[in-house]
Coordinates of C-alpha atoms and ligand atoms in Angstrom, one line a residue:
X1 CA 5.8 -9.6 19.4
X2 CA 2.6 -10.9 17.9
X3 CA 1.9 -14.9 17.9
X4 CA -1.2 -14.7 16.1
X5 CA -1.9 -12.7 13.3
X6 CA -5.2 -13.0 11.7
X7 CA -5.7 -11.4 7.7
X8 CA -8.9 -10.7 6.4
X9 CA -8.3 -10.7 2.7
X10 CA -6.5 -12.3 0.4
X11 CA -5.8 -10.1 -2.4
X12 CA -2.9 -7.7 -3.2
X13 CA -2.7 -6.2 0.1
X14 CA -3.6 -9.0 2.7
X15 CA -1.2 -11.3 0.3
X16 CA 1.4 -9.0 0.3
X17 CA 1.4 -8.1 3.9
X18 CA 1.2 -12.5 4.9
X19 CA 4.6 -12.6 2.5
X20 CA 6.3 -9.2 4.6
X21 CA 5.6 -11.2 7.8
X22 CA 6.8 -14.4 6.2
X23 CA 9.8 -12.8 5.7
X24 CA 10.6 -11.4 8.8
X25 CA 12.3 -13.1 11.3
X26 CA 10.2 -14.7 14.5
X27 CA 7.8 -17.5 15.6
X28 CA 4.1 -16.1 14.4
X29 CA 1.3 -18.0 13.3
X30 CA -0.3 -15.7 10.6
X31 CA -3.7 -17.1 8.9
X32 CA -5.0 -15.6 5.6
X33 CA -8.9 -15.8 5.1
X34 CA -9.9 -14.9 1.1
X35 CA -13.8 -14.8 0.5
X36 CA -12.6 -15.1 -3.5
X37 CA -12.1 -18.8 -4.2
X38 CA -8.8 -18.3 -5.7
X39 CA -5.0 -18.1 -4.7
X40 CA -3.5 -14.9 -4.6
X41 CA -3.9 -13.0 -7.9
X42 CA -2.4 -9.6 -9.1
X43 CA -5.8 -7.9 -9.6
X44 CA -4.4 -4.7 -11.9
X45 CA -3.1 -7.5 -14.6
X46 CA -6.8 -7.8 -14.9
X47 CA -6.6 -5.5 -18.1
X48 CA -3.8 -7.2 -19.9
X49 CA -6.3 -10.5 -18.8
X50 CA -9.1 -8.7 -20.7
X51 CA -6.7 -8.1 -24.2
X52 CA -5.7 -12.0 -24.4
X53 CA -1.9 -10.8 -24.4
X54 CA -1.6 -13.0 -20.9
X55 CA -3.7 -16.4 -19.4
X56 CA -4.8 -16.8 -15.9
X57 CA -1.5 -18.7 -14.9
X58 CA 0.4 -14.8 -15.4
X59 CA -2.2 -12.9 -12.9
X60 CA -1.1 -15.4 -10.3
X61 CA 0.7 -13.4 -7.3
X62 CA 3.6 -16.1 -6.8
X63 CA 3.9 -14.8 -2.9
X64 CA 5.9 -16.9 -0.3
X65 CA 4.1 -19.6 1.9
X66 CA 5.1 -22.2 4.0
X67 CA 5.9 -22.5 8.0
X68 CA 3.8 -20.5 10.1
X69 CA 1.4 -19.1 7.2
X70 CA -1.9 -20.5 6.9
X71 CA -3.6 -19.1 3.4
X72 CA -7.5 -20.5 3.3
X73 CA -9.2 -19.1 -0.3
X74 CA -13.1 -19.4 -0.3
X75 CA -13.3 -18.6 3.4
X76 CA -15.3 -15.0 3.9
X77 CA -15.3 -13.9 7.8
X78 CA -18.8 -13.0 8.6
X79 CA -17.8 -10.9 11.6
X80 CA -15.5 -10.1 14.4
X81 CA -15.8 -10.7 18.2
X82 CA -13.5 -7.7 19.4
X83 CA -14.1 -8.7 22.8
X84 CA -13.2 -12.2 22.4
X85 CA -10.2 -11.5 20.2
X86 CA -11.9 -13.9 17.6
X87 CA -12.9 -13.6 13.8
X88 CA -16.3 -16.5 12.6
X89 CA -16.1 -17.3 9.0
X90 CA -19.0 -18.2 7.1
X91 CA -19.1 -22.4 8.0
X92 CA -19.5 -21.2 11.7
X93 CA -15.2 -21.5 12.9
X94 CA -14.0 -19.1 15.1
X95 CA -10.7 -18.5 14.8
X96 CA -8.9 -16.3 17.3
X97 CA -6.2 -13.6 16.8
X98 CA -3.6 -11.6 19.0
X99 CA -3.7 -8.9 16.0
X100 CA -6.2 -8.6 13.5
X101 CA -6.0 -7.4 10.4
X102 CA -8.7 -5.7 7.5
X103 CA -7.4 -5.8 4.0
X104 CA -11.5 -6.3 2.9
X105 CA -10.1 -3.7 -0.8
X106 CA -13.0 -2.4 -2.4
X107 CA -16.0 -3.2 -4.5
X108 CA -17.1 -2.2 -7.8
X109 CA -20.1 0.2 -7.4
X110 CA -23.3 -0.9 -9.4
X111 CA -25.1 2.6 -10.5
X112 CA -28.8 2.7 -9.1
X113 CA -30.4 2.6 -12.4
X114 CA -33.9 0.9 -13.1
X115 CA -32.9 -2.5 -14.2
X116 CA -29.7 -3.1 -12.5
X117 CA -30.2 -5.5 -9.1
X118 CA -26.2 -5.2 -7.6
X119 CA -27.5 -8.4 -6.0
X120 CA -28.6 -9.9 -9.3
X121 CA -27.2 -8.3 -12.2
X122 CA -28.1 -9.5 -15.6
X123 CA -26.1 -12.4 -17.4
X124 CA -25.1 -9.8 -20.1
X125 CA -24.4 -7.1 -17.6
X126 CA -21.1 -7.6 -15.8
X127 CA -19.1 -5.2 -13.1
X128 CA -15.1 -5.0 -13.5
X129 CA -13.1 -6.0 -10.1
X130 CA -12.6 -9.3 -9.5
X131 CA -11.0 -12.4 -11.5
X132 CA -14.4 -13.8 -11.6
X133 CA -16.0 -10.8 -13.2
X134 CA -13.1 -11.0 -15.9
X135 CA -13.8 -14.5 -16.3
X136 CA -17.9 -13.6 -17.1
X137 CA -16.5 -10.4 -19.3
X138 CA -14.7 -12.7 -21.2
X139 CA -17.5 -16.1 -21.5
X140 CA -20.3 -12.9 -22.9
X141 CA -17.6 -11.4 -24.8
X142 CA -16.7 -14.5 -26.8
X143 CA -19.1 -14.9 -29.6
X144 CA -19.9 -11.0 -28.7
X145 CA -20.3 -8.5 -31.5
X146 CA -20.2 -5.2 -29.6
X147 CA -19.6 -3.7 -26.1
X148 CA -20.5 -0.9 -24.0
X149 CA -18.6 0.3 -21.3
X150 CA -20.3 2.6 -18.7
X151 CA -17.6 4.6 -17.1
X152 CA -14.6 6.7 -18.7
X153 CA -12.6 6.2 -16.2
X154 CA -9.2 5.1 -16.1
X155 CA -10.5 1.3 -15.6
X156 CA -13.4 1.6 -18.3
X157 CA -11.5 2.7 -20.5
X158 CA -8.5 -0.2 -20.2
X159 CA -11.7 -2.4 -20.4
X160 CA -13.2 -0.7 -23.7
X161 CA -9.1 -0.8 -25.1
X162 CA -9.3 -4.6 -24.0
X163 CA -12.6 -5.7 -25.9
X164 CA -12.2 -3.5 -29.2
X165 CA -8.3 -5.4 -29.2
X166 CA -11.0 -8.4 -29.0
X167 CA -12.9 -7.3 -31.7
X168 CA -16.2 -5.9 -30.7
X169 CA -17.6 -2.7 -31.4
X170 CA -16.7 -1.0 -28.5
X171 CA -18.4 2.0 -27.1
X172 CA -17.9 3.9 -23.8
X173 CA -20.4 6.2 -22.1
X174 CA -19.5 8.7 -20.0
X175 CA -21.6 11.2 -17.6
X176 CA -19.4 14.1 -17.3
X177 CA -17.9 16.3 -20.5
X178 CA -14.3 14.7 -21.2
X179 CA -12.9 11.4 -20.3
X180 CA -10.7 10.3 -16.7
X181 CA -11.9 14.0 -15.8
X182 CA -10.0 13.1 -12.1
X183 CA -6.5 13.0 -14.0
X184 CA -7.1 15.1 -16.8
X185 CA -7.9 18.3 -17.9
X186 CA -10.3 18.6 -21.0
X187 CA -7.8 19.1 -24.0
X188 CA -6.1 15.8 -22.6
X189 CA -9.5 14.3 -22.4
X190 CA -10.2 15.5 -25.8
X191 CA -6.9 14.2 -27.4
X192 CA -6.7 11.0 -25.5
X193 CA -10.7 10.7 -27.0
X194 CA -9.4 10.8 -30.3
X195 CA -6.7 8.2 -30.1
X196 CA -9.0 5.9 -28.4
X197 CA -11.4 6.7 -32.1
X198 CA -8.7 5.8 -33.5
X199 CA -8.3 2.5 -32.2
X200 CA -11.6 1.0 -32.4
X201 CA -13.6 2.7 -29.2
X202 CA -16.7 5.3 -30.0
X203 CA -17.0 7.6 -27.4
X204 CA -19.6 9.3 -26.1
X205 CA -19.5 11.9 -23.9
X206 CA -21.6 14.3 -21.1
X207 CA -24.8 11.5 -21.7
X208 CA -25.8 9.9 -18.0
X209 CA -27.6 6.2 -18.2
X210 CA -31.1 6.6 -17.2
X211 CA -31.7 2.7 -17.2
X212 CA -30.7 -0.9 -18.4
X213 CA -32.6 -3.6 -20.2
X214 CA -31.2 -6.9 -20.6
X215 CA -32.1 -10.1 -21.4
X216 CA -30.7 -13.9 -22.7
X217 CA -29.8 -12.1 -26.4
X218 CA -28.7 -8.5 -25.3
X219 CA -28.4 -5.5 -23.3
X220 CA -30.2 -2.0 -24.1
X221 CA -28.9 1.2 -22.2
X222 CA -31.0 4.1 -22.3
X223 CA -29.6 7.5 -22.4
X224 CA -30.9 10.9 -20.7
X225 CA -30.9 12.5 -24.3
X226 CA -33.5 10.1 -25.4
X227 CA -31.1 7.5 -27.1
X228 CA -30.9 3.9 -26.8
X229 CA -27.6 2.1 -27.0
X230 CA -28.1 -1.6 -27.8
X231 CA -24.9 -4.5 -27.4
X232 CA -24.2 -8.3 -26.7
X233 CA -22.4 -6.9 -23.4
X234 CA -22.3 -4.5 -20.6
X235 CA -19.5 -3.4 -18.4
X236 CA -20.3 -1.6 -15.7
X237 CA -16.8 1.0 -14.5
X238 CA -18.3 3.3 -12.1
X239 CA -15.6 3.5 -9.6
X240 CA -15.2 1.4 -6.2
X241 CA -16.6 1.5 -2.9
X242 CA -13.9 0.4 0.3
X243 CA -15.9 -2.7 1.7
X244 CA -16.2 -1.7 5.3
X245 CA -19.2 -3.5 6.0
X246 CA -16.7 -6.0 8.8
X247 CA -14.9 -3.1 10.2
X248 CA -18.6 -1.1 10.6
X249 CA -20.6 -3.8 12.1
X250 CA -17.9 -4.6 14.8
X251 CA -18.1 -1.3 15.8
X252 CA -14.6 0.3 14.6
X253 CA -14.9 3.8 13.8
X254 CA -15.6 3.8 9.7
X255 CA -15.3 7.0 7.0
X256 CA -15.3 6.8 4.0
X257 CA -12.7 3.7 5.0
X258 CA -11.7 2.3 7.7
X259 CA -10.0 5.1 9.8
X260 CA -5.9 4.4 10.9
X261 CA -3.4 6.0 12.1
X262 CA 0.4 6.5 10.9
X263 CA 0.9 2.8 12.2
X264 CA -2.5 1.6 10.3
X265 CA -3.8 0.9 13.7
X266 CA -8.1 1.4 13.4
X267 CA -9.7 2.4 16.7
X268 CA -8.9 -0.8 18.5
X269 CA -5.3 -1.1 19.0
X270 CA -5.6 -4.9 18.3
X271 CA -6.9 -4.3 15.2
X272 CA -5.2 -2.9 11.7
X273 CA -6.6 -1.7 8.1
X274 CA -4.6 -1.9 4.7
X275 CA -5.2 -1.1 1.5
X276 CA -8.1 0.4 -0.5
X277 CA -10.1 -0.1 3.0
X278 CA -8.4 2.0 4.4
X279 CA -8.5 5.4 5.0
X280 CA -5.4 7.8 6.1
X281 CA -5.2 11.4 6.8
X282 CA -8.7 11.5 5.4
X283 CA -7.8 10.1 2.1
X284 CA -8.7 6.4 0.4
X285 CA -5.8 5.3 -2.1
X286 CA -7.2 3.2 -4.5
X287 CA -3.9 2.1 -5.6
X288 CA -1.4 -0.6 -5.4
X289 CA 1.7 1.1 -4.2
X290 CA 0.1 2.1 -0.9
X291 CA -1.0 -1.0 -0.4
X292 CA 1.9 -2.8 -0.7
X293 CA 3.9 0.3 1.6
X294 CA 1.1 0.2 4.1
X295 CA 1.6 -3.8 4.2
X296 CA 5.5 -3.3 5.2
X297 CA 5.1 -1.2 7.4
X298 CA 2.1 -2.6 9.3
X299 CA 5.0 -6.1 9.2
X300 CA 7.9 -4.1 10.7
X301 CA 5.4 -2.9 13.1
X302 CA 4.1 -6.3 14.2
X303 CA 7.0 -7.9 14.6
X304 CA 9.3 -5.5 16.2
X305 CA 11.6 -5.1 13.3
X306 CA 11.0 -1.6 13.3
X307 CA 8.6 -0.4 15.9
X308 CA 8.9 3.2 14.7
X309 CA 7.9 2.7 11.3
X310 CA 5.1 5.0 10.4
X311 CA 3.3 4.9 6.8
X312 CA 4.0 8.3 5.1
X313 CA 1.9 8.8 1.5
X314 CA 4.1 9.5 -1.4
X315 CA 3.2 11.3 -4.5
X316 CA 0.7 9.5 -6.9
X317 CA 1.6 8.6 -10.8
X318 CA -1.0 7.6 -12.6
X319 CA -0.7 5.4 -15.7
X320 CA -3.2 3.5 -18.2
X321 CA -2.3 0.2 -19.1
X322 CA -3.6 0.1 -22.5
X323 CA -1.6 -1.0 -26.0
X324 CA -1.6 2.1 -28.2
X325 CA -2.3 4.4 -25.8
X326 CA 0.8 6.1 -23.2
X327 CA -0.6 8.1 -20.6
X328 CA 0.7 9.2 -17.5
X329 CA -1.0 11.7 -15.1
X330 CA 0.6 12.9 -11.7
X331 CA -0.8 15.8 -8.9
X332 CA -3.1 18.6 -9.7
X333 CA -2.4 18.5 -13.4
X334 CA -6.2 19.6 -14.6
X335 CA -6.2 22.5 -11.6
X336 CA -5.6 26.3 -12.0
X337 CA -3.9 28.2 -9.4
X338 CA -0.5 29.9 -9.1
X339 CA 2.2 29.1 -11.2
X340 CA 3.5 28.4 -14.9
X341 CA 1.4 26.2 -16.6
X342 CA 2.9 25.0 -20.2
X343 CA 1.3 23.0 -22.5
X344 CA 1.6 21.6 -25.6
X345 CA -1.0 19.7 -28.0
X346 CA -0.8 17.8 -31.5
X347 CA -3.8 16.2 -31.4
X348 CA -3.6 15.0 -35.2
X349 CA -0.7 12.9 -33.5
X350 CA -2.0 11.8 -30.1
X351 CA 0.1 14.2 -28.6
X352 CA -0.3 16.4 -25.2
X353 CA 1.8 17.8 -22.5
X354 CA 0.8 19.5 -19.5
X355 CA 3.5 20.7 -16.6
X356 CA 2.2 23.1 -13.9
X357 CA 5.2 24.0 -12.0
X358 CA 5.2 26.0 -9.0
X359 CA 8.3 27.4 -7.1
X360 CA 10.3 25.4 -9.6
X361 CA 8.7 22.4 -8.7
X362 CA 6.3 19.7 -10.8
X363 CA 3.1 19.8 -8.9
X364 CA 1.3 18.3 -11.4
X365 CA 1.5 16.9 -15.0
X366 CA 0.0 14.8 -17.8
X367 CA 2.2 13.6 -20.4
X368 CA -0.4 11.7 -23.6
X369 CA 1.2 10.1 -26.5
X370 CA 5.0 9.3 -27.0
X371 CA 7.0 11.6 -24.8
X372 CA 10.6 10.4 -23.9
X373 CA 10.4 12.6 -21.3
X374 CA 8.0 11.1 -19.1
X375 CA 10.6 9.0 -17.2
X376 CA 12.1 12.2 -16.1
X377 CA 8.9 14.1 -15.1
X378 CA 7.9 11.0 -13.0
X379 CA 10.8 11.0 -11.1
X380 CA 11.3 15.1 -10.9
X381 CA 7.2 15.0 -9.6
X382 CA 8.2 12.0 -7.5
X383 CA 11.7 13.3 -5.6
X384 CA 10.3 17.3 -6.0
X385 CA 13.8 18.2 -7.3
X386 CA 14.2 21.4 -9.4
X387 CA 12.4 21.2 -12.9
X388 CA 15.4 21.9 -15.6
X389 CA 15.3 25.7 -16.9
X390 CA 14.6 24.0 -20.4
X391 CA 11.6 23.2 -20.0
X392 CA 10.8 22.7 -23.3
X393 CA 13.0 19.7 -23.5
X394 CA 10.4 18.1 -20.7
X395 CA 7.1 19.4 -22.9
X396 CA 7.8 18.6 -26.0
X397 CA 10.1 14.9 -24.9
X398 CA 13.3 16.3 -26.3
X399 CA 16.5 14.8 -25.3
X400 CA 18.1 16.3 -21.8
X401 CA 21.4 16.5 -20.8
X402 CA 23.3 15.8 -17.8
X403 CA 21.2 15.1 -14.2
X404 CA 17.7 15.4 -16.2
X405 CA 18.2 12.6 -18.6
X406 CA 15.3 10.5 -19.2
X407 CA 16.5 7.2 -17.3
X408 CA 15.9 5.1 -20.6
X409 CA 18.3 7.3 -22.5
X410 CA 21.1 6.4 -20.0
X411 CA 20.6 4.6 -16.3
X412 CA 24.5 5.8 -15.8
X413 CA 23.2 9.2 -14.7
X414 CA 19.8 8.4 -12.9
X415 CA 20.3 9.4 -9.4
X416 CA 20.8 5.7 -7.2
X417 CA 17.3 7.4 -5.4
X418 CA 15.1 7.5 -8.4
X419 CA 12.4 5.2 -8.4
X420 CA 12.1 2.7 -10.9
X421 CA 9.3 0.5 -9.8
X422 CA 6.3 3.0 -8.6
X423 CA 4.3 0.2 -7.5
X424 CA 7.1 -1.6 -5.2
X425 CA 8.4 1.7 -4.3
X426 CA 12.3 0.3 -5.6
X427 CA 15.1 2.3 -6.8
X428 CA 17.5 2.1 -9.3
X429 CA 20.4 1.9 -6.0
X430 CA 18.4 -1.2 -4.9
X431 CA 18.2 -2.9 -8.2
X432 CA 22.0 -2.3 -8.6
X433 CA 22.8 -3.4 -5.3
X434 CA 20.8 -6.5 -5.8
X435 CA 22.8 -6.9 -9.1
X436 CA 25.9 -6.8 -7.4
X437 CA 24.9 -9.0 -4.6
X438 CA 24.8 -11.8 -7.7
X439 CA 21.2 -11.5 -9.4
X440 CA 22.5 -11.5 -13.6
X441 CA 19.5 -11.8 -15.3
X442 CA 16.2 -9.3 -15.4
X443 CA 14.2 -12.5 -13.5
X444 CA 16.7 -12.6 -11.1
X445 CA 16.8 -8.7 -9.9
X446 CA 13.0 -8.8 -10.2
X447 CA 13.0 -12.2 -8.1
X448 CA 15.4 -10.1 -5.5
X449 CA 13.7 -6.6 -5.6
X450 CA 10.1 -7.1 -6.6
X451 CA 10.2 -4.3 -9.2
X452 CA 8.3 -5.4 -11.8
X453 CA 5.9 -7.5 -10.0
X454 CA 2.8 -4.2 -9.8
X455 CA 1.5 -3.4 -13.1
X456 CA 4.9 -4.4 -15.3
X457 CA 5.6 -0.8 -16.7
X458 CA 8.8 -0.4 -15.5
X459 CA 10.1 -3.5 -16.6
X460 CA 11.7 -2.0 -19.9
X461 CA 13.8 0.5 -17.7
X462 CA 15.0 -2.6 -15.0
X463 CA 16.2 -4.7 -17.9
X464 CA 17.8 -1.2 -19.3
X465 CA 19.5 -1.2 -16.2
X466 CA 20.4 -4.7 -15.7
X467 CA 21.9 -4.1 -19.7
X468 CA 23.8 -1.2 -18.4
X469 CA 25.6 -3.4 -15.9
X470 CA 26.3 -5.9 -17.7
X471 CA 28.5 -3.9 -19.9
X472 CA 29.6 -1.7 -17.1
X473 CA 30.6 -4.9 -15.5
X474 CA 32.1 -6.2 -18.9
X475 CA 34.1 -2.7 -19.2
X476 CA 35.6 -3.4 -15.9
X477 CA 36.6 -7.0 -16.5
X478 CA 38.4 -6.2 -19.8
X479 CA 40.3 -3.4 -17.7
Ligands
FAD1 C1 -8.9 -4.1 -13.5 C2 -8.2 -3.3 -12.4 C3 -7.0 -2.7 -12.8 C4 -6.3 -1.9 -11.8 N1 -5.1 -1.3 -12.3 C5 -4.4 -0.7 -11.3 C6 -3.1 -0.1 -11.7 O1 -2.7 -0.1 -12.9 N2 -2.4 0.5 -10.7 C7 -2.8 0.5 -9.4 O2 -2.0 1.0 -8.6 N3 -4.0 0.0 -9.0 C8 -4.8 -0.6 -10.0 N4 -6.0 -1.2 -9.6 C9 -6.4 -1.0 -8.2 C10 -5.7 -2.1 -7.3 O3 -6.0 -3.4 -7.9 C11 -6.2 -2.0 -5.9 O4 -5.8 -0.8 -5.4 C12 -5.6 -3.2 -5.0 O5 -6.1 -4.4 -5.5 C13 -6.0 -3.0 -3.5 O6 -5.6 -4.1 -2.8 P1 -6.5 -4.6 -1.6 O7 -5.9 -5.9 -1.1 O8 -6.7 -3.5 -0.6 O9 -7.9 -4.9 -2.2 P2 -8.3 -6.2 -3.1 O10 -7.2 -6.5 -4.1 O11 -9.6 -5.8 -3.7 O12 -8.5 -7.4 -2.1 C14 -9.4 -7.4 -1.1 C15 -9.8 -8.9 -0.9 O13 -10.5 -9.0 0.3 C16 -11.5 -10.0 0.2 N5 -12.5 -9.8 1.2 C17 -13.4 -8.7 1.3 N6 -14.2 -8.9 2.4 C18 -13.8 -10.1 3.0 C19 -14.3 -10.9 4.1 N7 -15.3 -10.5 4.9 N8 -13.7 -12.1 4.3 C20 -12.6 -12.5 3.5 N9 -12.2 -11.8 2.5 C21 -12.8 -10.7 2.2 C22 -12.0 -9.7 -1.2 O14 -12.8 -10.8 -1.7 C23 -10.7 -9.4 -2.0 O15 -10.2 -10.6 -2.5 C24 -6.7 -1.9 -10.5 C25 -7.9 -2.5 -10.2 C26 -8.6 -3.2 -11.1 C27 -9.9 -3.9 -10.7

């Protein structure tokens, strides 16, 4: 067993994996060393931050602490000693570890345009990743008239949804031909284009930045087809790079992430890697749910619980987190290949469905605008069951009978596998089980399971379930 467990990191995987440990039995001493000056805060409830619909107090990660764990915001380690077994922080300690730990995440990438220092970026001219930067958004935006958001990404475009909700003329640029071109294929782009018109956000499209201008009373971007675009603020969403700058310059062997193994083991055996800085099988995640599994697995790893735990990726869902706008995107949706490929568009009504289905499987789908479906589809794509031979009824968000009913409908007949909480990785049999083990109230089972606790969407369908057993239970009494 490991007595010493040192995390670089304090953020939603480093936090996560100190309250895994914490929870697993064992004498440890586990220190937590956050270069952000802030406790633990849920960093994808930075959106909702941006639209005013929550305060600071909501983003706080309420994870356990106490006996044995040591959680030190506002102290960055400025390298590793491998051969020492010791980590230096930036006042000059040197703390030493039995098993060390890299949950560095990523950082926002600044574009190399003329005008933009990523070491001194302008007042007006702001990156999206960190509390802080939501904090600066938010000082420039109040007072703001208009916006621009460069990126049309899934992240720029929750910010651009988050400052037209504030008011400001919004406008998002985007390099490339239709928007979130990495989950979608262009009709979606084109559709989901139009609702965001809709609500407030100009788009424009297939235009790189050629350079920024800013100064104390605004910012100027300049386009490659001659145009100048002028605001009070500018948010830069041009995707993330893993920060690997510890890992590199202590020698560990360094991708595009930190490399580990099924055990998130790096290169040194004494040393692990979670979360966006991490890399596995080749791939970087980018994503909360892997975070959080790779965190419980690396903690039944350390501490013997379960030595032969090994982290296995599952099946990605993505889904922007923006009022107005319900999106969900899963596998190669926007590819060709073998296969039926069905889709349906209204774009007059926000409306697009796209299911590529291969061996009567979901390999891929996006689902834009209301579909009552999309429960379903996420957990057909998600278990790889057999897709229903109506598969109009999962296009166009008709009503299903039987084993394919959308879990909203009626939790009585999802499967006890289905999972409800993507980002916890919980399912509806674990929610019931922790109902029955005396949780009554939606807090309670969340409190108990954790579902609910990643980017909220699910929380409709547990309190849909905890509904269903109340009256279940209420049935039962009254028998
Ligand atoms: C606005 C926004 C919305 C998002 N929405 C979603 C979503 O809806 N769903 C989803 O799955 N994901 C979403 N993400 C991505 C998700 O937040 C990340 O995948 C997740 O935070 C990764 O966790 P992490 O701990 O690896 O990295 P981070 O949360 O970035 O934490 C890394 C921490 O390590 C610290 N650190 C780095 N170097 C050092 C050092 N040398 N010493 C000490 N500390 C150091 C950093 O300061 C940081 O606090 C979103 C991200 C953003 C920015």
């Amino acid at each position: 067993m490991t007595a010493r467990v040192v995390i670089v990191g304090n953020g939603m995987a480093g936090a996560r994996l100190a309250a895994e440990l914490h929870a697993r039995e064992g004498d440890r001493k586990v220190t937590v060393l956050g270069a952000e000056p802030h406790r633990a805060y849920n960093r994808i409830m930075l959106s909702t931050l941006l639209t005013g619909r929550i305060a600071e107090p909501d983003v706080e990660l309420t994870e356990a602490a106490g006996h044995g764990i040591d959680r030190r915001p506002g102290v960055p380690v400025t390298a590793v000693d491998r051969s020492a077994r010791e980590v230096r922080t930036g006042d000059g300690e040197r703390i030493s570890y039995d098993h060390l730990v890299l949950a560095t995440g990523a950082r926002a990438v600044v574009p190399p345009l003329p005008g933009l220092d990523p070491t001194d970026l302008p007042q007006r001219v702001v990156p999206f990743r960190t509390l802080d930067d939501c904090r600066r958004i938010l000082a420039v935006a109040d007072g703001a008239r208009s916006a621009i958001v460069l990126g049309g990404g899934l992240l720029g475009l929750e910010a651009a949804r988050g400052l037209a909700t504030r008011g400001l003329a919004t406008t998002v640029v985007h390099h490339t031909g239709h928007l979130m071109e990495r989950q979608l294929d262009p009709a979606a782009g084109a559709v989901l284009a139009g609702t965001l018109a809709g609500l407030g956000v100009t788009i424009q499209l297939a235009v790189p930045a050629t350079g920024v201008v800013a100064d104390d009373t605004g910012v100027r971007l300049d386009l490659a087809d001659g145009r100048s675009l002028h605001a009070d603020l500018l948010v830069l969403s041009c995707g993330v790079r893993p920060d690997t700058a510890l890992a590199q310059a202590a020698g560990l062997t360094v991708r595009r992430g930190v490399v580990v193994d099924d055990r998130l083991r790096t290169s040194d055996r004494s040393v692990s890697a979670i979360g966006d800085c991490a890399e596995h099988d080749g791939a970087l995640t980018g994503l909360v749910a892997p975070a959080w599994a790779q965190a419980r697995v690396l903690a039944d790893v350390l501490t013997g619980t379960d030595p032969l735990a090994r982290y296995r990726p599952r099946p990605v869902v993505t889904r922007l987190k923006a009022a107005g706008i319900d999106l969900a995107a899963m596998g190669d949706a926007a590819g060709g290949g073998p296969g039926e490929e069905l889709t349906f568009a209204d774009p007059a009504r926000g409306t697009y469905a796209r299911l590529r289905i291969r061996d009567e499987r979901l390999i891929g789908a996006i689902l834009l605008g209301d579909n009552p479906a999309v429960g379903t589809v996420i957990q057909l794509f998600d278990r790889g069951h057999p897709v229903p031979a109506d598969r109009r009824a999962l296009l166009l968000g008709r009503a299903l009978g039987g084993a394919g009913a959308a879990p909203s409908a009626s939790p009585a007949l999802m499967p006890d596998a289905a999972v409800v909480c993507q980002c916890n990785t919980v399912t509806k049999g674990a929610l019931v089980r922790c109902w029955r083990s005396g949780a009554r109230t939606v807090d309670a089972v969340v409190a108990g399971t954790r579902a609910g606790t990643g980017c909220g969407g699910c929380r409709d369908a547990v309190g849909g379930i905890v509904d269903w057993l109340s009256e279940a239970e209420s049935v039962e009494v009254t028998r």
